[in-house]
Structure formats: C-alpha cells, structure tokens
mmCIF file of C-alpha atoms in Angstrom:
data_model
loop_
_atom_site.group_PDB
_atom_site.id
_atom_site.type_symbol
_atom_site.label_atom_id
_atom_site.label_comp_id
_atom_site.label_asym_id
_atom_site.label_seq_id
_atom_site.Cartn_x
_atom_site.Cartn_y
_atom_site.Cartn_z
ATOM 1 C CA PRO A 1 -21.862 4.478 8.718
ATOM 2 C CA GLU A 2 -24.229 2.552 6.372
ATOM 3 C CA ARG A 3 -25.916 -0.247 7.651
ATOM 4 C CA ARG A 4 -27.349 -2.878 5.353
ATOM 5 C CA THR A 5 -29.326 -6.137 5.908
ATOM 6 C CA LEU A 6 -28.495 -8.909 3.234
ATOM 7 C CA ASP A 7 -31.099 -11.293 1.769
ATOM 8 C CA ASP A 8 -29.719 -14.041 4.395
ATOM 9 C CA GLY A 9 -30.190 -11.766 7.341
ATOM 10 C CA THR A 10 -26.527 -10.874 7.658
ATOM 11 C CA VAL A 11 -25.950 -7.275 8.678
ATOM 12 C CA VAL A 12 -23.193 -5.277 6.959
ATOM 13 C CA GLU A 13 -21.756 -1.861 8.361
ATOM 14 C CA SER A 14 -19.234 0.251 6.577
ATOM 15 C CA PRO A 15 -18.285 3.694 5.923
ATOM 16 C CA ALA A 16 -19.469 5.409 2.882
ATOM 17 C CA ASN A 17 -16.058 5.094 1.210
ATOM 18 C CA ALA A 18 -16.102 1.213 1.364
ATOM 19 C CA VAL A 19 -16.617 -0.788 -1.728
ATOM 20 C CA TYR A 20 -17.767 -4.339 -1.803
ATOM 21 C CA ARG A 21 -19.560 -6.754 -4.016
ATOM 22 C CA ILE A 22 -22.152 -9.400 -2.853
ATOM 23 C CA GLU A 23 -21.959 -12.751 -4.492
ATOM 24 C CA PHE A 24 -24.422 -15.165 -2.921
ATOM 25 C CA SER A 25 -25.423 -18.473 -4.514
ATOM 26 C CA PRO A 26 -27.301 -21.620 -3.526
ATOM 27 C CA ARG A 27 -23.963 -22.987 -2.028
ATOM 28 C CA SER A 28 -21.916 -19.975 -0.670
ATOM 29 C CA ARG A 29 -22.293 -16.398 0.609
ATOM 30 C CA ARG A 30 -19.214 -14.372 -0.461
ATOM 31 C CA ILE A 31 -18.415 -10.617 -0.056
ATOM 32 C CA VAL A 32 -15.597 -9.241 -1.997
ATOM 33 C CA LEU A 33 -14.110 -6.143 -0.232
ATOM 34 C CA GLU A 34 -12.536 -4.008 -2.896
ATOM 35 C CA ARG A 35 -11.755 -1.128 -0.610
ATOM 36 C CA GLY A 36 -12.119 0.181 2.936
ATOM 37 C CA GLU A 37 -13.628 -1.741 6.038
ATOM 38 C CA ALA A 38 -16.742 -3.468 6.884
ATOM 39 C CA TYR A 39 -18.356 -4.867 10.031
ATOM 40 C CA PHE A 40 -20.318 -8.101 9.772
ATOM 41 C CA GLU A 41 -22.924 -9.636 11.977
ATOM 42 C CA VAL A 42 -23.176 -13.141 9.978
ATOM 43 C CA ALA A 43 -26.568 -14.984 10.078
ATOM 44 C CA PRO A 44 -25.871 -18.695 10.779
ATOM 45 C CA ASP A 45 -26.258 -21.074 7.858
ATOM 46 C CA ALA A 46 -24.187 -24.179 8.202
ATOM 47 C CA THR A 47 -25.023 -25.287 4.526
ATOM 48 C CA ARG A 48 -23.703 -21.990 3.013
ATOM 49 C CA PRO A 49 -20.351 -20.703 4.326
ATOM 50 C CA PHE A 50 -19.952 -16.902 4.573
ATOM 51 C CA VAL A 51 -16.498 -15.845 3.201
ATOM 52 C CA VAL A 52 -15.188 -12.339 2.939
ATOM 53 C CA VAL A 53 -12.615 -11.906 0.283
ATOM 54 C CA ALA A 54 -10.085 -8.955 0.676
ATOM 55 C CA GLY A 55 -7.157 -9.034 -1.620
ATOM 56 C CA SER A 56 -5.394 -12.366 -1.271
ATOM 57 C CA VAL A 57 -7.147 -13.158 2.113
ATOM 58 C CA ASP A 58 -10.078 -14.987 2.453
ATOM 59 C CA VAL A 59 -11.935 -14.784 5.838
ATOM 60 C CA ARG A 60 -14.593 -17.715 6.478
ATOM 61 C CA ALA A 61 -17.206 -17.672 9.097
ATOM 62 C CA VAL A 62 -20.461 -19.694 9.669
ATOM 63 C CA GLY A 63 -22.194 -17.444 12.193
ATOM 64 C CA THR A 64 -20.249 -14.764 14.136
ATOM 65 C CA VAL A 65 -19.235 -11.119 14.183
ATOM 66 C CA PHE A 66 -16.185 -9.619 12.792
ATOM 67 C CA SER A 67 -14.728 -6.742 10.751
ATOM 68 C CA VAL A 68 -12.368 -6.860 7.696
ATOM 69 C CA HIS A 69 -10.175 -3.965 6.738
ATOM 70 C CA ARG A 70 -8.559 -3.868 3.259
ATOM 71 C CA GLN A 71 -5.656 -1.700 2.905
ATOM 72 C CA THR A 72 -4.700 -0.502 -0.673
ATOM 73 C CA ALA A 73 -1.575 1.154 -1.890
#
C-alpha cells in the first residue's frame, strides 16, 4: 500500500488502485474517495473537521483512526 502524510499531519494508507482527491481549506479538511479504500490516521484539529466523502456518504472525524471503502458498480 501507499502511505502518505498530508500537510496537516494526517496519514493516509491506500492500495495503488485507490483514487482520492484532497481538498483542504482554512475551515475544513476534505478527502473525496473516488474509488477503492483508504485508511486514515487523522491528526486532531477541532477547528477544521476532517471529512471523507465516498459517493453519497460523508464520514466526519476530528481525530481518530478509520478506513473507508467505496464500492462502485
């Protein structure tokens, strides 16, 4: 798997076939998971929520560890 540390200190692990976009702003941290699965070790930041969007589902965390899998037809 690919392991990447984002600008805020969050770590993302994903297989090579996963596709995601990073959309960080001064008010939020957002990852759009287009395909596949990703594991997140979220850096705490109470002022900027961390949201993973997978299709019609939004997963929101402030500081935790979780994975998201997007299944496509």
